[in-house]
PDB file of C-alpha atoms in Angstrom:
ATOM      1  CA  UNK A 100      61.361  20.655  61.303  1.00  0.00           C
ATOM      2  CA  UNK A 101      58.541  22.413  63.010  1.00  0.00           C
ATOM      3  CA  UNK A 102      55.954  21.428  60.664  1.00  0.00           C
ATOM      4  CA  UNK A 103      57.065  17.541  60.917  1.00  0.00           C
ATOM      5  CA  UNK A 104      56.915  17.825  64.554  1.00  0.00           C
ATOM      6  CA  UNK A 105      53.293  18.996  64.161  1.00  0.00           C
ATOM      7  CA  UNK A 106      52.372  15.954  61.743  1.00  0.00           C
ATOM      8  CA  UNK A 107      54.170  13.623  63.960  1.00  0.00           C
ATOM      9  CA  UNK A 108      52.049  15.222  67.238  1.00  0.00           C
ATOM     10  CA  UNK A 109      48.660  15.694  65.076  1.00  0.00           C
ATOM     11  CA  UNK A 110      49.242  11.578  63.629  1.00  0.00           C
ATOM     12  CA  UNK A 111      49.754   9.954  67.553  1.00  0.00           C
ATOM     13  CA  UNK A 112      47.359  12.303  68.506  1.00  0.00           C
ATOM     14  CA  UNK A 113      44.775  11.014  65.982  1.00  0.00           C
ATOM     15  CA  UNK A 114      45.931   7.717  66.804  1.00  0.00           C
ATOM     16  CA  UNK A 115      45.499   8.049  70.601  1.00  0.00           C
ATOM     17  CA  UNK A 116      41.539   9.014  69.949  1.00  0.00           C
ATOM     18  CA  UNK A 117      41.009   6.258  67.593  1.00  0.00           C
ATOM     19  CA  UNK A 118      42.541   4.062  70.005  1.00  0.00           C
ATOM     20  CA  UNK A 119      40.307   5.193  73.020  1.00  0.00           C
ATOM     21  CA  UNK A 120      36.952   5.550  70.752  1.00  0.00           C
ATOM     22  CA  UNK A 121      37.669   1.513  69.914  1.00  0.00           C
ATOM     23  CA  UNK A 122      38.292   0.449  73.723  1.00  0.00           C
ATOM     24  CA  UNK A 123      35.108   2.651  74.503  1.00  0.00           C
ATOM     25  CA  UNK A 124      33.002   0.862  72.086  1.00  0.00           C
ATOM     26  CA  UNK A 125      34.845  -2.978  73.018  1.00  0.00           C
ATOM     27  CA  UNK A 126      33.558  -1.973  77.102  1.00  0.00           C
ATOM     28  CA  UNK A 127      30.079  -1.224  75.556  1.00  0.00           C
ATOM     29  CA  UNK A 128      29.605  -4.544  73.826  1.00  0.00           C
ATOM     30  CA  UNK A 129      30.938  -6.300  76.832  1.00  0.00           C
ATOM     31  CA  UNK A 130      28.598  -5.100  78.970  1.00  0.00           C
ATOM     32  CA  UNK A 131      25.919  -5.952  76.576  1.00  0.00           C
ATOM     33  CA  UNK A 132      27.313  -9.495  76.334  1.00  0.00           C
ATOM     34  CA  UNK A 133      27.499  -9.766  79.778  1.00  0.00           C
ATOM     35  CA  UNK A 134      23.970  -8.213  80.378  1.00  0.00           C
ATOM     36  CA  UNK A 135      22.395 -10.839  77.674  1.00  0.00           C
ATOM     37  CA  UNK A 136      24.479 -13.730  79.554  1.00  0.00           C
ATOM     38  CA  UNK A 137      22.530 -12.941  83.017  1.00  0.00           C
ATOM     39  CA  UNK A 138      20.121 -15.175  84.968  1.00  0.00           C
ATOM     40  CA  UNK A 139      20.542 -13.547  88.507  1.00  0.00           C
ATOM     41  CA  UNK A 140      18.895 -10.295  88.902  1.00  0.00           C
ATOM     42  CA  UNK A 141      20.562  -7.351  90.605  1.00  0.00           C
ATOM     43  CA  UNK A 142      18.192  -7.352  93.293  1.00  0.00           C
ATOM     44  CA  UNK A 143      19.215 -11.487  94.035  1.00  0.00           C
ATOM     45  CA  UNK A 144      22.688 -10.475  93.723  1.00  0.00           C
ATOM     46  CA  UNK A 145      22.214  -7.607  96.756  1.00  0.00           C
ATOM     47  CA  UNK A 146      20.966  -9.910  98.792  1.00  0.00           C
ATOM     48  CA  UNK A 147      23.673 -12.369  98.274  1.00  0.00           C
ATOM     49  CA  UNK A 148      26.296  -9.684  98.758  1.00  0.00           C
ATOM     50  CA  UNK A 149      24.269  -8.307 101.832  1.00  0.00           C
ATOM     51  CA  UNK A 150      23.827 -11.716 103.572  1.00  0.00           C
ATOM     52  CA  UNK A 151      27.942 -12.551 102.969  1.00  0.00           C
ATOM     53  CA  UNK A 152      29.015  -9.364 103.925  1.00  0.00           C
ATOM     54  CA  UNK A 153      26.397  -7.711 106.134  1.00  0.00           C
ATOM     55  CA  UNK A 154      25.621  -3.840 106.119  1.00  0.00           C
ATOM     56  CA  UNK A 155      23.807  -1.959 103.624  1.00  0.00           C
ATOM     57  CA  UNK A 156      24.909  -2.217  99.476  1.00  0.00           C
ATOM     58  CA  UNK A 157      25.661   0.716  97.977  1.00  0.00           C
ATOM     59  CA  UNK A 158      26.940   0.008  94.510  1.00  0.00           C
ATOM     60  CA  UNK A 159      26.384  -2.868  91.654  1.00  0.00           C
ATOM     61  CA  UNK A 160      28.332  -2.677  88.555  1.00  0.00           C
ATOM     62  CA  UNK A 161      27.881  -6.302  86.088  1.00  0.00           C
ATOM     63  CA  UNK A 162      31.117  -6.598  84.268  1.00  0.00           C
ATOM     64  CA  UNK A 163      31.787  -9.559  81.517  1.00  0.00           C
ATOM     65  CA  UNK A 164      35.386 -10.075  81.231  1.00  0.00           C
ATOM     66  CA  UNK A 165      37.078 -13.543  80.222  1.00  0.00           C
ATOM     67  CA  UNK A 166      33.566 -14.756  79.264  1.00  0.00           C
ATOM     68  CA  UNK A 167      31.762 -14.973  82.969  1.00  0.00           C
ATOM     69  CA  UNK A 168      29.649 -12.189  84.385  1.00  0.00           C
ATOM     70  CA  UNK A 169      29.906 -11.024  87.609  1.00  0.00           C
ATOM     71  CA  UNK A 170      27.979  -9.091  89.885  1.00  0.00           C
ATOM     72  CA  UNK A 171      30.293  -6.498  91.867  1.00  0.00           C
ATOM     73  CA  UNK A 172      28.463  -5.192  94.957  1.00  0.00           C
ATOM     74  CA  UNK A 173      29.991  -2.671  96.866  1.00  0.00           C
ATOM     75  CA  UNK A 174      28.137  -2.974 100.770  1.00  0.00           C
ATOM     76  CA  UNK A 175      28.958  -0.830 103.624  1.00  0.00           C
ATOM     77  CA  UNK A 176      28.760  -1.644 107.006  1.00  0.00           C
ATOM     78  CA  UNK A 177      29.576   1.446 109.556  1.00  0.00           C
ATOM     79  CA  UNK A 178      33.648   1.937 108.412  1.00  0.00           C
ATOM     80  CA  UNK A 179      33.971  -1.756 106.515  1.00  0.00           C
ATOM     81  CA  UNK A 180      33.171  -1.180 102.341  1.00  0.00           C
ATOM     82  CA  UNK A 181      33.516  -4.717 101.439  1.00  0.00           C
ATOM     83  CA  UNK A 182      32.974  -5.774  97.597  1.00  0.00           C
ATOM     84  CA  UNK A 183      31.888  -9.071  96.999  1.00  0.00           C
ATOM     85  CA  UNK A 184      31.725 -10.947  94.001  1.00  0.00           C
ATOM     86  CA  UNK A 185      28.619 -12.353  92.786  1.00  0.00           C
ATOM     87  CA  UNK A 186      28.405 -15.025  90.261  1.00  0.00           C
ATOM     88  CA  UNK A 187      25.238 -13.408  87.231  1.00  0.00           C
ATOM     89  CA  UNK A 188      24.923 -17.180  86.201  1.00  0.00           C
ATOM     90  CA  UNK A 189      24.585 -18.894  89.604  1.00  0.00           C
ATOM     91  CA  UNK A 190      23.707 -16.333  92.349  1.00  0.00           C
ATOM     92  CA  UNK A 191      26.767 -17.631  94.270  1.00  0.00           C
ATOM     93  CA  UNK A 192      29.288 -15.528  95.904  1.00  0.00           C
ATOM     94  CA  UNK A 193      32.674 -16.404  94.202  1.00  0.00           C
ATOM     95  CA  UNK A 194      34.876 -13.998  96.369  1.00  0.00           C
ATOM     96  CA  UNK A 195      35.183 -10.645  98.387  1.00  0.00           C
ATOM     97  CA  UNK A 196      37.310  -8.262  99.686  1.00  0.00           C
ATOM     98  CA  UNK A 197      37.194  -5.539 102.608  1.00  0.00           C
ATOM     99  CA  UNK A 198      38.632  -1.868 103.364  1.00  0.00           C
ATOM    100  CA  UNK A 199      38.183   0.666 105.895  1.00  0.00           C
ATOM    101  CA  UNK A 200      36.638   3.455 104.977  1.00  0.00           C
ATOM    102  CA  UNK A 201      37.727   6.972 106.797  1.00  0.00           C
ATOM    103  CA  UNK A 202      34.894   8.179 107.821  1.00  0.00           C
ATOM    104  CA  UNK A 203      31.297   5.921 107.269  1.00  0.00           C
ATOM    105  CA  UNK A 204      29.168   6.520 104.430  1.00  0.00           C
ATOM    106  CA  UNK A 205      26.029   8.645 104.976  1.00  0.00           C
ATOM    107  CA  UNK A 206      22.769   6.263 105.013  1.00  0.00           C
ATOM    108  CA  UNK A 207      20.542   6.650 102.449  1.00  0.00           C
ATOM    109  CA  UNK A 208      16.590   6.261 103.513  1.00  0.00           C
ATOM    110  CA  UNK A 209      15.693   4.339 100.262  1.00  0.00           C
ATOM    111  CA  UNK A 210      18.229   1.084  99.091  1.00  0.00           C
ATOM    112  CA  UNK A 211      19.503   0.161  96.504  1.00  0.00           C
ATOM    113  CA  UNK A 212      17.247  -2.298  95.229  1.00  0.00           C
ATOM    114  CA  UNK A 213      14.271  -0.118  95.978  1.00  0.00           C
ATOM    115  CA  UNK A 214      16.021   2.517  93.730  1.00  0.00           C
ATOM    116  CA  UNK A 215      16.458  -0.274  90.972  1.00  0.00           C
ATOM    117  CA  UNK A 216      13.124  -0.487  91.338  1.00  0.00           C
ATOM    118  CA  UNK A 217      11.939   2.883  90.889  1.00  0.00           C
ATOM    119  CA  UNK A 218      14.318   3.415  87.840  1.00  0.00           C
ATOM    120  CA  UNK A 219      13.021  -0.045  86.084  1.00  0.00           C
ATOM    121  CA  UNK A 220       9.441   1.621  86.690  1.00  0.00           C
ATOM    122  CA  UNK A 221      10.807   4.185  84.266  1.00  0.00           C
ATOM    123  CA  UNK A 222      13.062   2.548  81.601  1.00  0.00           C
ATOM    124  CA  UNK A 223      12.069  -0.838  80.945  1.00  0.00           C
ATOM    125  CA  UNK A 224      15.477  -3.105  80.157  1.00  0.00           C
ATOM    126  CA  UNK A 225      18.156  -4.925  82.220  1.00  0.00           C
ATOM    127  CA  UNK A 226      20.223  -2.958  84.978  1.00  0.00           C
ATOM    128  CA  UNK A 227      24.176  -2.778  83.944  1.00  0.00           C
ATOM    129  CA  UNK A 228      25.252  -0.492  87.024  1.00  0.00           C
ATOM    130  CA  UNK A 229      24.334   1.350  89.912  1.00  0.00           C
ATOM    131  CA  UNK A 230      25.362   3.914  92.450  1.00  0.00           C
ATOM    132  CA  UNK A 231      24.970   6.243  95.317  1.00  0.00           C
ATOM    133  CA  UNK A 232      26.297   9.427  94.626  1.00  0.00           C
ATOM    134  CA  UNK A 233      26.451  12.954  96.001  1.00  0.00           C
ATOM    135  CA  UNK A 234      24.572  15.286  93.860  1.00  0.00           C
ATOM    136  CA  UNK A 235      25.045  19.054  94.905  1.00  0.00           C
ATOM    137  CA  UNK A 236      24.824  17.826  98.565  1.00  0.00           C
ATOM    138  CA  UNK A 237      21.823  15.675  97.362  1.00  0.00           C
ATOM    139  CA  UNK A 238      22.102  11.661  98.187  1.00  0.00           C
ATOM    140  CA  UNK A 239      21.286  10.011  94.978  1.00  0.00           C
ATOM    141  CA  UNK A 240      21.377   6.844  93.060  1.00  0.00           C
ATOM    142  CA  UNK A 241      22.300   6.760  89.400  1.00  0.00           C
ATOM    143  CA  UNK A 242      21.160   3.404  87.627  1.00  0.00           C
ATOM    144  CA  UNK A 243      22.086   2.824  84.440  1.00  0.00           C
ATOM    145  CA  UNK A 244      19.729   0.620  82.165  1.00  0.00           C
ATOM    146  CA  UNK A 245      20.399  -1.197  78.867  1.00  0.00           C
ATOM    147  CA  UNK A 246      16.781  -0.609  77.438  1.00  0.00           C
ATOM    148  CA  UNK A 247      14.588  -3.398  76.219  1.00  0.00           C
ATOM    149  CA  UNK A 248      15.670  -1.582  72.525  1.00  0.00           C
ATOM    150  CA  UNK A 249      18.847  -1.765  73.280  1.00  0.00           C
ATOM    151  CA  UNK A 250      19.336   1.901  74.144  1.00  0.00           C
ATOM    152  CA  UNK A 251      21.658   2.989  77.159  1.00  0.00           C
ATOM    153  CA  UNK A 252      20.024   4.961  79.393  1.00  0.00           C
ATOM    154  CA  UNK A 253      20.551   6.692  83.071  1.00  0.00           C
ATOM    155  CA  UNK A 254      18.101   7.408  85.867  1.00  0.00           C
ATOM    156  CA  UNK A 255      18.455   9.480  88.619  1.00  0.00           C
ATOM    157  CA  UNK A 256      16.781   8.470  91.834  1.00  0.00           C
ATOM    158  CA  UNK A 257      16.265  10.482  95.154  1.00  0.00           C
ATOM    159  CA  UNK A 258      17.769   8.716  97.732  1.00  0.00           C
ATOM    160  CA  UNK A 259      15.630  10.199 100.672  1.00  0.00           C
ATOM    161  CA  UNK A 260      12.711   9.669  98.811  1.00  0.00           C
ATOM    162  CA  UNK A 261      12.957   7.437  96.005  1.00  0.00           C
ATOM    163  CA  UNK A 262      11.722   9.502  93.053  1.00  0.00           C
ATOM    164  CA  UNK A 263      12.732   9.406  89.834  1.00  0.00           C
ATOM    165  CA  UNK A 264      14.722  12.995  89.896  1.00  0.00           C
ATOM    166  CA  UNK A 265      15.583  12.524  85.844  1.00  0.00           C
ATOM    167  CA  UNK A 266      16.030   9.806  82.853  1.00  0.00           C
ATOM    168  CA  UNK A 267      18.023  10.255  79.648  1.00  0.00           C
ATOM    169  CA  UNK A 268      19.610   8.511  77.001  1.00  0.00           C
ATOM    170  CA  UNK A 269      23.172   7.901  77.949  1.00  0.00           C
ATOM    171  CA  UNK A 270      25.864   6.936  75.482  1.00  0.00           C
ATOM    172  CA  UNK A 271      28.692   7.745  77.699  1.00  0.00           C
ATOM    173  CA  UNK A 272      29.503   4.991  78.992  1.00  0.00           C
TER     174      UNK A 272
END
Protein backbone atom coordinates (compact mmCIF):
# COMPACT_ATOMS: atom_id res chain seq x y z
CA UNK A 1 0.00 0.00 0.00
CA UNK A 2 2.93 2.15 0.87
CA UNK A 3 4.76 1.63 -2.22
CA UNK A 4 1.49 2.54 -4.43
CA UNK A 5 1.11 5.58 -2.45
CA UNK A 6 4.69 6.50 -3.44
CA UNK A 7 4.00 5.80 -7.31
CA UNK A 8 0.78 7.59 -7.08
CA UNK A 9 2.78 10.80 -5.21
CA UNK A 10 6.09 10.34 -7.50
CA UNK A 11 3.40 10.12 -10.98
CA UNK A 12 1.29 13.70 -9.95
CA UNK A 13 4.39 14.84 -8.84
CA UNK A 14 6.07 14.26 -12.24
CA UNK A 15 3.03 15.45 -13.71
CA UNK A 16 2.86 18.74 -11.74
CA UNK A 17 6.62 19.65 -13.16
CA UNK A 18 5.79 18.75 -16.62
CA UNK A 19 2.83 20.77 -16.30
CA UNK A 20 4.68 23.95 -14.97
CA UNK A 21 7.91 23.42 -17.38
CA UNK A 22 5.05 23.64 -20.43
CA UNK A 23 3.22 26.90 -19.00
CA UNK A 24 6.87 28.29 -18.44
CA UNK A 25 7.86 27.74 -21.93
CA UNK A 26 3.93 28.88 -23.44
CA UNK A 27 4.77 32.59 -21.21
CA UNK A 28 8.20 32.60 -23.03
CA UNK A 29 6.87 32.37 -26.56
CA UNK A 30 4.22 34.85 -25.71
CA UNK A 31 6.36 37.32 -24.82
CA UNK A 32 8.35 36.75 -27.87
CA UNK A 33 5.16 37.02 -29.95
CA UNK A 34 4.22 39.92 -28.32
CA UNK A 35 7.77 41.51 -28.49
CA UNK A 36 7.90 40.74 -32.50
CA UNK A 37 4.18 42.29 -32.71
CA UNK A 38 5.52 45.83 -31.27
CA UNK A 39 5.66 49.22 -33.01
CA UNK A 40 5.67 51.52 -29.83
CA UNK A 41 8.84 51.58 -28.00
CA UNK A 42 9.03 51.37 -24.22
CA UNK A 43 10.36 54.69 -23.94
CA UNK A 44 6.92 56.13 -26.13
CA UNK A 45 4.91 54.01 -23.97
CA UNK A 46 6.46 55.90 -20.54
CA UNK A 47 5.65 58.87 -21.77
CA UNK A 48 2.16 57.99 -22.60
CA UNK A 49 1.67 56.41 -19.19
CA UNK A 50 3.51 59.47 -17.55
CA UNK A 51 1.45 62.18 -19.37
CA UNK A 52 -2.12 60.10 -18.41
CA UNK A 53 -1.19 59.45 -15.10
CA UNK A 54 1.43 61.97 -13.97
CA UNK A 55 4.38 61.11 -11.49
CA UNK A 56 7.39 59.24 -12.20
CA UNK A 57 7.15 55.34 -13.99
CA UNK A 58 8.63 52.84 -12.26
CA UNK A 59 7.86 49.57 -13.95
CA UNK A 60 7.07 48.30 -17.76
CA UNK A 61 6.26 44.76 -18.31
CA UNK A 62 4.86 44.00 -22.42
CA UNK A 63 2.52 41.12 -22.08
CA UNK A 64 0.71 39.42 -25.34
CA UNK A 65 -2.33 37.74 -24.22
CA UNK A 66 -5.56 37.20 -26.51
CA UNK A 67 -3.40 38.32 -29.48
CA UNK A 68 -2.83 42.31 -28.58
CA UNK A 69 0.23 43.59 -26.78
CA UNK A 70 0.14 45.83 -24.18
CA UNK A 71 2.38 48.01 -22.49
CA UNK A 72 1.80 47.85 -18.53
CA UNK A 73 3.44 50.87 -16.84
CA UNK A 74 3.44 51.02 -13.34
CA UNK A 75 3.96 55.23 -12.42
CA UNK A 76 4.10 56.61 -9.03
CA UNK A 77 3.13 59.79 -8.01
CA UNK A 78 3.91 60.63 -4.08
CA UNK A 79 1.27 57.71 -2.45
CA UNK A 80 -0.87 57.10 -5.96
CA UNK A 81 0.87 53.76 -8.02
CA UNK A 82 -1.38 53.94 -10.91
CA UNK A 83 -0.89 51.27 -13.88
CA UNK A 84 -1.94 52.26 -17.09
CA UNK A 85 -2.40 50.38 -20.06
CA UNK A 86 -0.63 51.17 -23.12
CA UNK A 87 -1.62 49.96 -26.45
CA UNK A 88 2.37 48.31 -28.24
CA UNK A 89 0.51 48.74 -31.67
CA UNK A 90 -0.91 52.28 -31.36
CA UNK A 91 0.82 54.20 -28.49
CA UNK A 92 -2.69 54.86 -27.07
CA UNK A 93 -3.66 54.47 -23.56
CA UNK A 94 -6.49 51.80 -23.52
CA UNK A 95 -7.13 51.91 -19.66
CA UNK A 96 -5.70 52.44 -16.04
CA UNK A 97 -6.14 51.86 -12.67
CA UNK A 98 -4.93 53.54 -9.25
CA UNK A 99 -3.95 52.41 -5.52
CA UNK A 100 -2.53 53.96 -2.59
CA UNK A 101 0.53 53.02 -1.71
CA UNK A 102 1.49 52.99 2.28
CA UNK A 103 4.22 54.74 2.39
CA UNK A 104 5.72 56.57 -1.18
CA UNK A 105 8.26 54.94 -3.15
CA UNK A 106 11.87 56.14 -2.74
CA UNK A 107 12.93 58.35 -5.95
CA UNK A 108 15.36 57.06 -7.98
CA UNK A 109 17.98 59.83 -9.52
CA UNK A 110 18.11 58.08 -12.99
CA UNK A 111 14.39 56.97 -14.81
CA UNK A 112 13.32 54.50 -16.22
CA UNK A 113 13.81 55.19 -19.69
CA UNK A 114 17.29 56.47 -19.07
CA UNK A 115 17.96 52.99 -17.48
CA UNK A 116 16.44 51.33 -20.72
CA UNK A 117 18.81 53.19 -22.21
CA UNK A 118 21.86 52.30 -20.51
CA UNK A 119 20.91 48.51 -20.58
CA UNK A 120 20.13 48.67 -24.60
CA UNK A 121 23.80 50.26 -24.70
CA UNK A 122 24.75 46.83 -23.43
CA UNK A 123 22.51 44.08 -24.95
CA UNK A 124 21.34 45.01 -28.21
CA UNK A 125 17.48 43.53 -28.72
CA UNK A 126 13.92 44.64 -27.79
CA UNK A 127 13.01 45.44 -24.01
CA UNK A 128 10.26 42.76 -22.61
CA UNK A 129 10.25 44.17 -18.88
CA UNK A 130 11.54 46.45 -16.49
CA UNK A 131 11.83 47.34 -12.86
CA UNK A 132 13.02 49.21 -9.88
CA UNK A 133 14.06 47.07 -7.29
CA UNK A 134 15.83 47.07 -3.94
CA UNK A 135 19.10 45.39 -4.17
CA UNK A 136 20.83 44.90 -0.67
CA UNK A 137 19.57 48.46 0.18
CA UNK A 138 20.80 49.44 -3.36
CA UNK A 139 18.00 51.24 -5.76
CA UNK A 140 18.22 49.41 -8.96
CA UNK A 141 16.58 48.72 -12.21
CA UNK A 142 16.49 45.26 -13.71
CA UNK A 143 15.66 45.30 -17.59
CA UNK A 144 15.19 42.38 -19.20
CA UNK A 145 16.09 42.19 -23.04
CA UNK A 146 15.08 39.67 -25.74
CA UNK A 147 18.49 39.90 -27.68
CA UNK A 148 18.72 40.70 -31.34
CA UNK A 149 19.67 36.55 -31.39
CA UNK A 150 16.97 35.83 -29.69
CA UNK A 151 18.66 35.22 -26.35
CA UNK A 152 16.97 36.39 -22.97
CA UNK A 153 19.01 38.40 -21.13
CA UNK A 154 18.98 40.73 -17.76
CA UNK A 155 20.78 43.95 -16.94
CA UNK A 156 21.26 45.47 -13.86
CA UNK A 157 21.34 49.23 -13.74
CA UNK A 158 22.35 51.64 -10.82
CA UNK A 159 19.63 53.68 -10.12
CA UNK A 160 21.64 56.65 -8.52
CA UNK A 161 23.92 56.55 -11.17
CA UNK A 162 22.89 54.76 -14.12
CA UNK A 163 25.65 52.19 -14.66
CA UNK A 164 25.41 49.06 -15.91
CA UNK A 165 26.04 47.13 -12.34
CA UNK A 166 25.84 43.48 -14.35
CA UNK A 167 24.40 41.60 -17.65
CA UNK A 168 23.73 37.87 -18.04
CA UNK A 169 21.93 35.48 -19.93
CA UNK A 170 18.64 34.88 -18.28
CA UNK A 171 16.43 31.90 -19.01
CA UNK A 172 14.33 32.27 -16.01
CA UNK A 173 11.79 33.84 -17.00
Amino acid sequence: MKTRFNTLAAAGLAALLALNSYASADNGRQKTAAVAQTQVTPAQAIAAAQKQAGGQATEIQLKGKYGTPVYHVEVRNGQQEHTVYVDAASGKVVGSKAETEWKPARKAAVSLERAIQAAQSTVQGRVMEAERDSNRGQLVYKVDILGADNVPHKVIVDADSGKVLNSFVDYDD
